[in-house]
Tab-separated table of C-alpha atoms in Angstrom:
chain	number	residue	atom	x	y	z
A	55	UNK	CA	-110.648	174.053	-60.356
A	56	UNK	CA	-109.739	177.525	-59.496
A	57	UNK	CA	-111.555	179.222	-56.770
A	58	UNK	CA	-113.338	181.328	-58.668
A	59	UNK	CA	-114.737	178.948	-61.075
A	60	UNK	CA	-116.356	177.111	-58.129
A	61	UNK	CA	-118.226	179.666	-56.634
A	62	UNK	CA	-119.418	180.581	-60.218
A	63	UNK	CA	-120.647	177.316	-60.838
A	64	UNK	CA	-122.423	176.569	-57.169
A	65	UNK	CA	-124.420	180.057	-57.053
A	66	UNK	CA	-127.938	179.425	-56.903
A	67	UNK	CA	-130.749	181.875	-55.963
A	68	UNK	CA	-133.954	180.170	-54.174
A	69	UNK	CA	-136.695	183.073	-54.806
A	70	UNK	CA	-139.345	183.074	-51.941
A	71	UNK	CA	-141.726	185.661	-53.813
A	72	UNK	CA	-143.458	182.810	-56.243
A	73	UNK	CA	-143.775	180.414	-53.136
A	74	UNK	CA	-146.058	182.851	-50.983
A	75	UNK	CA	-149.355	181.532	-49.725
A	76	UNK	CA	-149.601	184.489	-47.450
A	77	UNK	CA	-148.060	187.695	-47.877
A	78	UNK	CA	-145.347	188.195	-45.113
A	79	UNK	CA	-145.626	190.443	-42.619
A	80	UNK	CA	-144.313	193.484	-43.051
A	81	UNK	CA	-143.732	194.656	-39.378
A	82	UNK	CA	-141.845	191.602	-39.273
A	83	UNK	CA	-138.456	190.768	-40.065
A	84	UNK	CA	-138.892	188.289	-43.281
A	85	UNK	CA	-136.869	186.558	-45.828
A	86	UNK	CA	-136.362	187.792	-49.515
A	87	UNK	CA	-134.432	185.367	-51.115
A	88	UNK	CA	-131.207	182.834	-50.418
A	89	UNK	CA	-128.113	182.882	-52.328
A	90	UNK	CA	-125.809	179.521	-51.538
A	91	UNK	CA	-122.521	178.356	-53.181
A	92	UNK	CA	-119.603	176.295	-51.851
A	93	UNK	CA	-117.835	172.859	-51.878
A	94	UNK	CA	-120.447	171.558	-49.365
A	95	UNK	CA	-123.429	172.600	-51.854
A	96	UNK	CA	-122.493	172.755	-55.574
A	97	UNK	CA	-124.997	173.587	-57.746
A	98	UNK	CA	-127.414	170.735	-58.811
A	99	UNK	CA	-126.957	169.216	-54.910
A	100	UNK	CA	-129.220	171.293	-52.485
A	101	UNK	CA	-133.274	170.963	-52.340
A	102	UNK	CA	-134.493	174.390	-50.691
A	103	UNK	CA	-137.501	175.666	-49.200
A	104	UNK	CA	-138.582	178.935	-47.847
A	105	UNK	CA	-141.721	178.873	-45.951
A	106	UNK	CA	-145.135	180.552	-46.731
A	107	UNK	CA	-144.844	183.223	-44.166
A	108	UNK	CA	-141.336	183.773	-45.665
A	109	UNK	CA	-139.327	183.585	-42.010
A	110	UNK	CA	-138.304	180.372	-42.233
A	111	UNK	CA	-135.913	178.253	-44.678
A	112	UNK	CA	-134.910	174.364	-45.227
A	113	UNK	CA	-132.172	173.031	-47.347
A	114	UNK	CA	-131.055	169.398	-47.584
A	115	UNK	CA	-127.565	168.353	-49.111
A	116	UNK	CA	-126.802	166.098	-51.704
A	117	UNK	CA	-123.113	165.486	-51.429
A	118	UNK	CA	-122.126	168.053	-48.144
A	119	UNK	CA	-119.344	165.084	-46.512
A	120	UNK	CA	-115.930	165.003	-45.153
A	121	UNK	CA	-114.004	162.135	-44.851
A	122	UNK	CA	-110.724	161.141	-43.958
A	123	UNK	CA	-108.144	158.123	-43.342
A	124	UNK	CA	-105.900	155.656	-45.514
A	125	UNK	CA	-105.632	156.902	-48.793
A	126	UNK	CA	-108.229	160.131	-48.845
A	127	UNK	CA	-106.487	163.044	-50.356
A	128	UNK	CA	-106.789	165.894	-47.699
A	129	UNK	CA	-109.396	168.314	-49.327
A	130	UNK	CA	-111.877	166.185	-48.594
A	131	UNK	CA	-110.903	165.994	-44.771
A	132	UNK	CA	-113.094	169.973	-45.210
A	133	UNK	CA	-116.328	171.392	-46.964
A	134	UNK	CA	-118.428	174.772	-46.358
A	135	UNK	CA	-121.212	175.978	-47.727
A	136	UNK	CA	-121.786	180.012	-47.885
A	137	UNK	CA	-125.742	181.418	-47.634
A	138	UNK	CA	-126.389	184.921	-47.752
A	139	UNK	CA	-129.777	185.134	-46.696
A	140	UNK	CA	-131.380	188.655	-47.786
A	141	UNK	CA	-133.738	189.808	-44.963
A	142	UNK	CA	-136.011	193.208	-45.041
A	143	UNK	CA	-135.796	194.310	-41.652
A	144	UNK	CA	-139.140	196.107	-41.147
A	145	UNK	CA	-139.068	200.355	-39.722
A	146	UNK	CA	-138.271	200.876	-35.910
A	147	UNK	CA	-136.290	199.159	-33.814
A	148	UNK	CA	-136.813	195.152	-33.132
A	149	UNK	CA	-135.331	192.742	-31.424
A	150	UNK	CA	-135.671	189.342	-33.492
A	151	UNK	CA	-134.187	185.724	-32.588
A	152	UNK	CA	-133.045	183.745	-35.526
A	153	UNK	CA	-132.852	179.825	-34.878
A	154	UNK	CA	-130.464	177.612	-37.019
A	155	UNK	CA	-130.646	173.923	-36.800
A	156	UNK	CA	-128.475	171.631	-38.540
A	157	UNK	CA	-128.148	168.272	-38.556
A	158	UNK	CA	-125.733	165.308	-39.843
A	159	UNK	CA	-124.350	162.233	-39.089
A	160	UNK	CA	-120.560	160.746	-37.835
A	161	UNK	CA	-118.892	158.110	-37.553
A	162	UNK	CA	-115.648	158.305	-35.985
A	163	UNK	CA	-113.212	156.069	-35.101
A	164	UNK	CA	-110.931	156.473	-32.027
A	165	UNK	CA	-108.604	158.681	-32.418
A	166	UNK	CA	-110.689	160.911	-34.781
A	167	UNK	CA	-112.723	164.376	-34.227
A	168	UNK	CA	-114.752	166.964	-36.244
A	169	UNK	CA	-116.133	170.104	-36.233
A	170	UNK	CA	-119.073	171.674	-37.235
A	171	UNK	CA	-118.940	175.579	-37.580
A	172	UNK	CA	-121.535	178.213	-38.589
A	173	UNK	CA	-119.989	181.601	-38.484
A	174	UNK	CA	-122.865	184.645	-38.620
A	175	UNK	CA	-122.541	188.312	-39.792
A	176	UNK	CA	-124.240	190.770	-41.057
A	177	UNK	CA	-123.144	193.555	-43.918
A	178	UNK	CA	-122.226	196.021	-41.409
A	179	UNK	CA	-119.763	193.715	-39.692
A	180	UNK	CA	-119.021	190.481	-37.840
A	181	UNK	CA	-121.393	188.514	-35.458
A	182	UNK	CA	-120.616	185.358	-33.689
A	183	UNK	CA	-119.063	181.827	-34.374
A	184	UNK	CA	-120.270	179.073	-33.190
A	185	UNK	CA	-119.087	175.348	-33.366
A	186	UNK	CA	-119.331	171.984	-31.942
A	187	UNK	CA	-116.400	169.938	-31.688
A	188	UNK	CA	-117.047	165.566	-31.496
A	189	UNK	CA	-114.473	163.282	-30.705
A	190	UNK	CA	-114.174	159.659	-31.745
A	191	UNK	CA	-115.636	156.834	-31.116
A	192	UNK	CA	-118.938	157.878	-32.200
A	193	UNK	CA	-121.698	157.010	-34.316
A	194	UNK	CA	-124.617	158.622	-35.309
A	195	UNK	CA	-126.420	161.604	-35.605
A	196	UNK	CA	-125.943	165.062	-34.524
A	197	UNK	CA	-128.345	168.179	-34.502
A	198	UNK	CA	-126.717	171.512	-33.217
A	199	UNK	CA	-128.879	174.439	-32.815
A	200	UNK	CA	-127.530	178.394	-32.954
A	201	UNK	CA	-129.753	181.237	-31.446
A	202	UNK	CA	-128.130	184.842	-32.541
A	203	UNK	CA	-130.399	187.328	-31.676
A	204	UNK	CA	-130.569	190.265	-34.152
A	205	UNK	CA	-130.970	193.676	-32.896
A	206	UNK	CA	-132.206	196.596	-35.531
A	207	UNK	CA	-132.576	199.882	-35.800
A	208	UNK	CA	-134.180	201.039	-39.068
A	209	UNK	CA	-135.588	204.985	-39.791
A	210	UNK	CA	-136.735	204.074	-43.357
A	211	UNK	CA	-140.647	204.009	-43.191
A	212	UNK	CA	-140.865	200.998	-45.339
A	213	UNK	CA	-137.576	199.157	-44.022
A	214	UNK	CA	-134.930	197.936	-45.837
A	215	UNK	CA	-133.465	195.076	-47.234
A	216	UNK	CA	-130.276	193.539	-45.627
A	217	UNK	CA	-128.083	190.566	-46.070
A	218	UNK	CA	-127.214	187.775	-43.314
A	219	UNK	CA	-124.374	185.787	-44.280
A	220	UNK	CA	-124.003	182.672	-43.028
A	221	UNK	CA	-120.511	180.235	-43.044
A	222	UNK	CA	-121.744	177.020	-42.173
A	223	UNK	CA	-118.380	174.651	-42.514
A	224	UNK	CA	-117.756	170.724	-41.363
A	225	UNK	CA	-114.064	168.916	-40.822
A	226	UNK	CA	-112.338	165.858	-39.627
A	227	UNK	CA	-109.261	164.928	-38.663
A	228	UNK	CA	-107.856	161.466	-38.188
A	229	UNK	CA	-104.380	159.771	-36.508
A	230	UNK	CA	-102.651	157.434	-38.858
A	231	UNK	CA	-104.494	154.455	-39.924
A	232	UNK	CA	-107.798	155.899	-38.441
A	233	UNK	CA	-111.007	156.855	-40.895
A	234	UNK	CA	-113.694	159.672	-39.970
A	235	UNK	CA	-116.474	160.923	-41.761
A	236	UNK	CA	-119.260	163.868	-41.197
A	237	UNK	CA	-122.010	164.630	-43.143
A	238	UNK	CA	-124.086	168.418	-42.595
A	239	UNK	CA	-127.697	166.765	-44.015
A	240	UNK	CA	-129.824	169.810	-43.552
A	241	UNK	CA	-129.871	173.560	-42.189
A	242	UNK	CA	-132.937	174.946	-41.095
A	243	UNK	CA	-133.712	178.656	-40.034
A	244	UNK	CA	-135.799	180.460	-38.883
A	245	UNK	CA	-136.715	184.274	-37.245
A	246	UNK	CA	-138.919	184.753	-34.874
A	247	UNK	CA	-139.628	187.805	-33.879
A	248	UNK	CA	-139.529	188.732	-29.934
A	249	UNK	CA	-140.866	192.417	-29.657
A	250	UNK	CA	-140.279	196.228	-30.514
A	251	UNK	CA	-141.553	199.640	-31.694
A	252	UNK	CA	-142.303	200.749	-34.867
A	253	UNK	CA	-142.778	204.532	-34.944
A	254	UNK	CA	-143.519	205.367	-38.520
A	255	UNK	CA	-146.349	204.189	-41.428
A	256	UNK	CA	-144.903	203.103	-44.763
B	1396	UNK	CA	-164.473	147.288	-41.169
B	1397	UNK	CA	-167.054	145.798	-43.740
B	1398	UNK	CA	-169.712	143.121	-42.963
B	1399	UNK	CA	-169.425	139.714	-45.286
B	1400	UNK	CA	-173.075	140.093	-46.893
B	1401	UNK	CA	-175.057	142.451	-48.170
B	1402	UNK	CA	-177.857	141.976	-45.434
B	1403	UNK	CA	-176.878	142.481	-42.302
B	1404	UNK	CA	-179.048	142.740	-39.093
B	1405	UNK	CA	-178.933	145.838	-37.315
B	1406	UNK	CA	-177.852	144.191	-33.907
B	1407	UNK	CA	-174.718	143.255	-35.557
B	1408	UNK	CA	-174.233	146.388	-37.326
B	1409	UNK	CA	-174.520	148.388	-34.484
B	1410	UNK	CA	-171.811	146.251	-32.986
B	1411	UNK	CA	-169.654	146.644	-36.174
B	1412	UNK	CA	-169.798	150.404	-35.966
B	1413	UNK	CA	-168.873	150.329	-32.360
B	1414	UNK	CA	-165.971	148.101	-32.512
B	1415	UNK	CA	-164.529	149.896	-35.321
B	1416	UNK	CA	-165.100	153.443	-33.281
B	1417	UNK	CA	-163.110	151.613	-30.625
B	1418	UNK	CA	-160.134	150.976	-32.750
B	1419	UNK	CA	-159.565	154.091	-34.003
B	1420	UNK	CA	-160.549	156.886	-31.894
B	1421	UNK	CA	-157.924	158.896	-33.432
B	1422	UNK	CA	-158.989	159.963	-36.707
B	1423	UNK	CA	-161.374	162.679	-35.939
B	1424	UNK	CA	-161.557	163.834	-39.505
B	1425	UNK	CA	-159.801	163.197	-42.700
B	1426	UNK	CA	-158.552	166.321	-45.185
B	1427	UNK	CA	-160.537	165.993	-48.091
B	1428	UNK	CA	-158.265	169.267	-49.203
B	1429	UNK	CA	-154.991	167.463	-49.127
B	1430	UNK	CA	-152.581	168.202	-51.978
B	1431	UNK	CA	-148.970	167.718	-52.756
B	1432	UNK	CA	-147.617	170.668	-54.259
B	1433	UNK	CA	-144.451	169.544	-54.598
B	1434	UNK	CA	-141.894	166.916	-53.628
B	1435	UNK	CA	-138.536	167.499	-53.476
B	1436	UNK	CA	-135.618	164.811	-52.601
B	1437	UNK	CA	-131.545	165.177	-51.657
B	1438	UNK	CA	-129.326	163.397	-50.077
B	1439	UNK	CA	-126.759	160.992	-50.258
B	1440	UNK	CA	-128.711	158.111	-51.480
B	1441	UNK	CA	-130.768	160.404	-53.956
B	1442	UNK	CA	-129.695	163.502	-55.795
B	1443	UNK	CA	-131.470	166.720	-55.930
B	1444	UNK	CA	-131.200	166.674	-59.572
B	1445	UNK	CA	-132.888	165.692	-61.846
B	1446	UNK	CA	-135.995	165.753	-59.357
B	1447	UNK	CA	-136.753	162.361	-58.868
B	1448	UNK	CA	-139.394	162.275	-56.539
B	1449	UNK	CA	-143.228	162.101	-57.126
B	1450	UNK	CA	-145.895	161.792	-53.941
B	1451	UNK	CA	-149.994	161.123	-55.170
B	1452	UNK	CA	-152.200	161.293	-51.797
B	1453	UNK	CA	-154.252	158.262	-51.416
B	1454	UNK	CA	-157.022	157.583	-48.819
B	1455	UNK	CA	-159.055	160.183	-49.417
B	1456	UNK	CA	-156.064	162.231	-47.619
B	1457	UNK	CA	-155.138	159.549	-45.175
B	1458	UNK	CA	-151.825	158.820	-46.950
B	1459	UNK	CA	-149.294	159.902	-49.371
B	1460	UNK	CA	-147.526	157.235	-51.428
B	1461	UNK	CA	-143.787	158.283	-52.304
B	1462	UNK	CA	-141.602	157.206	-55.153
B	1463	UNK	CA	-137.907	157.392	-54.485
B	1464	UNK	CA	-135.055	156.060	-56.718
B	1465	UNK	CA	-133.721	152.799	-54.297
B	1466	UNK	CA	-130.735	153.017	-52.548
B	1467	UNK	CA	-127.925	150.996	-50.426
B	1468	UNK	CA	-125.599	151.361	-48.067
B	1469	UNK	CA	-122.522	149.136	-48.306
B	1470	UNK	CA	-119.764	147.671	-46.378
B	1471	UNK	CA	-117.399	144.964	-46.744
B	1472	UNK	CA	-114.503	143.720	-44.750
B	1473	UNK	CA	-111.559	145.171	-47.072
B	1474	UNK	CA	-113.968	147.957	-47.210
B	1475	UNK	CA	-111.757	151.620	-46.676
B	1476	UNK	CA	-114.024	154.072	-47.316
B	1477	UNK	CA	-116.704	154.867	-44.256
B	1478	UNK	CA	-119.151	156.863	-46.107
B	1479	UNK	CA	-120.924	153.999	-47.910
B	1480	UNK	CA	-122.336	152.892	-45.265
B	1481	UNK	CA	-124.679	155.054	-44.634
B	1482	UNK	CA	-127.345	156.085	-47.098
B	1483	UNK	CA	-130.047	159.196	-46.680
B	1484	UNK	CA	-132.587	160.527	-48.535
B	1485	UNK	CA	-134.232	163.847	-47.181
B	1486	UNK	CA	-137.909	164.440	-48.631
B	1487	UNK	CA	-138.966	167.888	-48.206
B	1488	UNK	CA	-142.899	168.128	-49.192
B	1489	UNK	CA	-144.389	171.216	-49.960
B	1490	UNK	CA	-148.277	170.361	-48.610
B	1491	UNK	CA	-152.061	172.457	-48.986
B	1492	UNK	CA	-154.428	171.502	-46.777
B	1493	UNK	CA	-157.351	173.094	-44.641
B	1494	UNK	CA	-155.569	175.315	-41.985
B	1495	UNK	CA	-158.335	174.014	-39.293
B	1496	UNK	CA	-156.929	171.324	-39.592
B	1497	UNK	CA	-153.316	168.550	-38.096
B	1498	UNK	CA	-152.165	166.049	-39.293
B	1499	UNK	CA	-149.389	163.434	-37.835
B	1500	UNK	CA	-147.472	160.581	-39.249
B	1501	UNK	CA	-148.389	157.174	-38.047
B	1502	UNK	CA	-147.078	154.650	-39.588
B	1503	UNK	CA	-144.737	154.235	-43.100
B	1504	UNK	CA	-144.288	151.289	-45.143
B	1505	UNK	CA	-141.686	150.923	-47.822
B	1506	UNK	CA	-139.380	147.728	-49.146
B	1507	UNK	CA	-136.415	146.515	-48.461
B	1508	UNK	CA	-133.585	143.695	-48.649
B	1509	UNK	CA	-130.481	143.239	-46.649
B	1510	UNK	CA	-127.615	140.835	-48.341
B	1511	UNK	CA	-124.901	139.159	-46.111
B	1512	UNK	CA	-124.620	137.183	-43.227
B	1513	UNK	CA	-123.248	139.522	-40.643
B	1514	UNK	CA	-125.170	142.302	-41.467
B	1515	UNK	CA	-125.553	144.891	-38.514
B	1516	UNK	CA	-127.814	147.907	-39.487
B	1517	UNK	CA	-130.806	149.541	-39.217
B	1518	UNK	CA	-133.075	151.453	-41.460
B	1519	UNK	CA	-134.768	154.890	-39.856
B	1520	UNK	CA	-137.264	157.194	-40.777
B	1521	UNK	CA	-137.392	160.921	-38.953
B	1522	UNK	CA	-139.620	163.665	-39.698
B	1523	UNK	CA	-140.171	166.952	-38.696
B	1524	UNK	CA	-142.439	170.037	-39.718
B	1525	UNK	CA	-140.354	173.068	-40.860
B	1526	UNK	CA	-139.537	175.584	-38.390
B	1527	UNK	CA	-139.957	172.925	-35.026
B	1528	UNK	CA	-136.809	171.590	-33.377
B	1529	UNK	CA	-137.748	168.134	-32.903
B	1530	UNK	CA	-137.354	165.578	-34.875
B	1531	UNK	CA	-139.325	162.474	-34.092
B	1532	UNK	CA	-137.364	159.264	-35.566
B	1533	UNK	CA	-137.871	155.602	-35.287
B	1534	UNK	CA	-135.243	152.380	-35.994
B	1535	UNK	CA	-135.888	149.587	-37.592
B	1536	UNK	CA	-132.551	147.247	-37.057
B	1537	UNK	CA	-131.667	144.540	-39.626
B	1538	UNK	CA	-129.713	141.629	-38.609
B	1539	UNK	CA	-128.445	139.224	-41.284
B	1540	UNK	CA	-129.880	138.171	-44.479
B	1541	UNK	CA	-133.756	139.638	-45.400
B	1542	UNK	CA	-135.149	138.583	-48.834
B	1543	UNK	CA	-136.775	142.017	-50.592
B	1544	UNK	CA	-139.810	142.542	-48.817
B	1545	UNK	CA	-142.039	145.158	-47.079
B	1546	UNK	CA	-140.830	147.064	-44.006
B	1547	UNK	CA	-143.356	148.546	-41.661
B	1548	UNK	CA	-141.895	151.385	-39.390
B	1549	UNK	CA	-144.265	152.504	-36.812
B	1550	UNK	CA	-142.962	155.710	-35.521
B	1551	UNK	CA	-145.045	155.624	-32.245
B	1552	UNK	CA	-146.530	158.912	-30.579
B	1553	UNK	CA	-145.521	161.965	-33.043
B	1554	UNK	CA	-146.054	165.459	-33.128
B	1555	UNK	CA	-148.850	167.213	-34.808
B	1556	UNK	CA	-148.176	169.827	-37.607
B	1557	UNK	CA	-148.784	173.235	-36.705
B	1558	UNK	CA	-152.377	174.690	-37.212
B	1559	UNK	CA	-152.954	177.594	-39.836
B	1560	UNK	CA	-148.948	178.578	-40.580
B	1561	UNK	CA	-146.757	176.488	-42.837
B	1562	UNK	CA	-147.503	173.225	-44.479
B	1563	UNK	CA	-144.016	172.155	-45.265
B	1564	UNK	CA	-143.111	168.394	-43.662
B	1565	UNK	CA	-139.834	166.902	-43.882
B	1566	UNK	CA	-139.213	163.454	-43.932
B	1567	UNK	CA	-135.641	161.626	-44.086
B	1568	UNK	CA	-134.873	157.707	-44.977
B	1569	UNK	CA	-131.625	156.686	-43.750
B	1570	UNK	CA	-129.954	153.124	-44.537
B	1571	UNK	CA	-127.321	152.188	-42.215
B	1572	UNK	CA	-124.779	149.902	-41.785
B	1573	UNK	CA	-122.996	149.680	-38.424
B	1574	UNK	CA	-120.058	147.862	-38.352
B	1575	UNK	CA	-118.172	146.186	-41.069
B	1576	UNK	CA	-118.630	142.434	-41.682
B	1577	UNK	CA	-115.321	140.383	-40.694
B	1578	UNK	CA	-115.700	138.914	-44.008
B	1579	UNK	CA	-117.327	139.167	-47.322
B	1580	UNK	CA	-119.561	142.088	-47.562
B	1581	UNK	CA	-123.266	143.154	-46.617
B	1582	UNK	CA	-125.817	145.597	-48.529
B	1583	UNK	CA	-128.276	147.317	-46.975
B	1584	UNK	CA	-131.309	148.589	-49.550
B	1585	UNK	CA	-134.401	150.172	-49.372
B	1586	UNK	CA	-137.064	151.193	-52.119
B	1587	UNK	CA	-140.014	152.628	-52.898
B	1588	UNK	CA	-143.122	153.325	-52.883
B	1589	UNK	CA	-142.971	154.602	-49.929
B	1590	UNK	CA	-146.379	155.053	-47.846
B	1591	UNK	CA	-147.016	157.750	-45.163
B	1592	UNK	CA	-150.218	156.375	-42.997
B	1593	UNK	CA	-151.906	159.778	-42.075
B	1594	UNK	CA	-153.605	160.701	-38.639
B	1595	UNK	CA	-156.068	164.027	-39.097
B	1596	UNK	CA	-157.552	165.841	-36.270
B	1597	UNK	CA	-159.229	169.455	-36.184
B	1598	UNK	CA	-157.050	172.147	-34.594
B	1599	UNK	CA	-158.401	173.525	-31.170
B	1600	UNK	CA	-159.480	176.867	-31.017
């Protein structure tokens, strides 16, 4: 399946503007909508959520595992899952912190490892990468959390809308003879919003 | 706590009241708002799709009662392949209640059955309440053969949901297997319903 074809079959758009109890904020930085598509999340595989005050998100995987050893074909030693988060980012400047959490499982023999990656940036250009690297023996679960803080600057009087993309990725590699498998079982997110100064009315 | 008869002196009602004030000093107040909006399930034991999951509150609000398609994890000694044994189903559960008003998990109850000899697993259940960092989770381990039957999971002190913000709870069954049996295999299922026990309090002002 070509490349192409795969991303046109996993996109999926999880609308927040039916699921509001409460209008969101709009001094706030606050979540429009989530696109996600990749091997890790196919379409038909991920339950999402976005939360009533629209600044936080949960998704849960069906089928986002790696595995590899005796007689697993190497594409399934690596999965990622793409989410472009779009964000209006409220007039003024602000300085919010957004929070991702995601956990899994492993179990790793000796001699195995994996790595869990989420790699952050905005439209304007590239933020950071952050991973966590495990090394056999191990079972269990794992929970890694990110903090990126996000700095803006906006003169529009009514803000803007703007798109966080988020590579969230999981490997593992195993020695001959050894087996290794990962699982990414949910990402959560969520902005909070620390302070700033708004200096015009919609 | 109910008396036997229908006439009962007031002495020993008085001491039925107390006693049963005693044992559960906890449950300030029960949600007569509850409602499940929605239900939605994913994992490896249970697809997102088709949705599969339905919740009904019972209790007057003091629990929700879960239906999840069963699931297993397996292992077996020739056994190559190390992601069947372990099984999870993530239940994400979109809730409306009074915003005065917490609730916490106490206790679940589900079924399950465990098939071989050397079986070494556990089953766990770990929730959380979207947006908080914790996840509270408690094991249940399974050694060796268990005939289909109830499991009771008490989860011990948890955390209360947020007052007045979001009313999304996440709960996630996991069937594990932890080492392969040195011979013959071993199955590790659990089933529905599955029963959240409910503790309610009024948020502090």
């Amino acid at each position: 399946m070509s490349l192409t074809k795969t991303f046109a079959a996993a996109l999926l758009t999880l609308a927040s503007a039916s699921a509001f109890a409460d209008a969101p904020n709009p001094n706030e930085v606050y979540i429009n909508s989530i696109v996600f598509a990749g091997t890790g999340c196919p379409a038909g595989t991920v339950a999402g959520n976005i939360s009533e005050d629209a600044r936080a998100f949960t998704l849960l995987f069906d089928s986002y595992t790696v595995q590899a050893g005796p007689g697993i074909l190497p594409p399934e030693n690596r999965k990622a899952c793409n989410l472009n988060v779009d964000i209006h980012v409220p007039n003024g400047w602000q300085y919010t912190l957004f929070t991702v959490d995601t956990r899994g499982f492993l179990n790793l023999e000796a001699g195995t490892s994996a790595v869990q990656q989420n790699k952050y940036y905005f439209q304007s250009g590239f933020g950071p990468s952050l991973s966590s690297n495990f090394n056999g023996p191990r079972v269990g679960d794992y929970t890694t959390r990110d903090l990126v803080g996000v700095s803006s600057l906006v003169w529009s009087p009514c803000g803007i809308n703007r798109s966080l993309n988020i590579q969230t990725s999981v490997r593992v590699a195993a020695s001959a003879g050894r087996r290794a498998f990962a699982t990414v079982d949910s990402i959560d997110g969520e902005f909070k919003y620390l302070y700033g100064v708004q200096w015009r009315r919609c | 706590m109910r008396s036997g008869g229908k006439y009962v002196s007031l002495s020993k009602a008085l001491l039925l009241v107390s006693l049963s004030l005693d044992l559960t000093p906890l449950v300030a107040a029960s949600s007569q708002k509850l409602e499940v909006k929605k239900v939605s399930l994913a994992g490896t034991g249970c697809a997102a799709t088709p949705a599969t999951g339905t919740a009904v509150v019972e209790d007057s609000g003091n629990s929700i009662s879960v239906n999840f398609p069963s699931f297993s994890a397996k292992s077996a000694a020739t056994s190559k392949s190390l992601g069947d044994m372990r099984r999870n189903c993530g239940m994400m559960f979109d809730l409306d209640y009074s915003k005065s008003q917490q609730f916490r998990v106490s206790r679940v109850e589900l079924s399950g059955e465990a098939k071989g000899k050397e079986l070494d697993g556990l089953v766990r259940i770990d929730f959380r309440f979207q947006g908080e960092s914790t996840a509270i989770f408690q094991d249940l381990p399974i050694q060796g053969e268990r005939a289909n039957g109830k499991i009771e999971i008490k989860p011990g002190q948890t955390s209360w949901s947020r007052c007045g913000e979001r009313h999304t709870f996440i709960a996630q069954l996991v069937a594990r297997i932890n080492k392969p049996p040195t011979a013959g295999e071993a199955e590790l299922s659990v089933s529905g319903p599955m029963k959240l026990h409910l503790e309610w309090q009024d948020c502090k002002r």
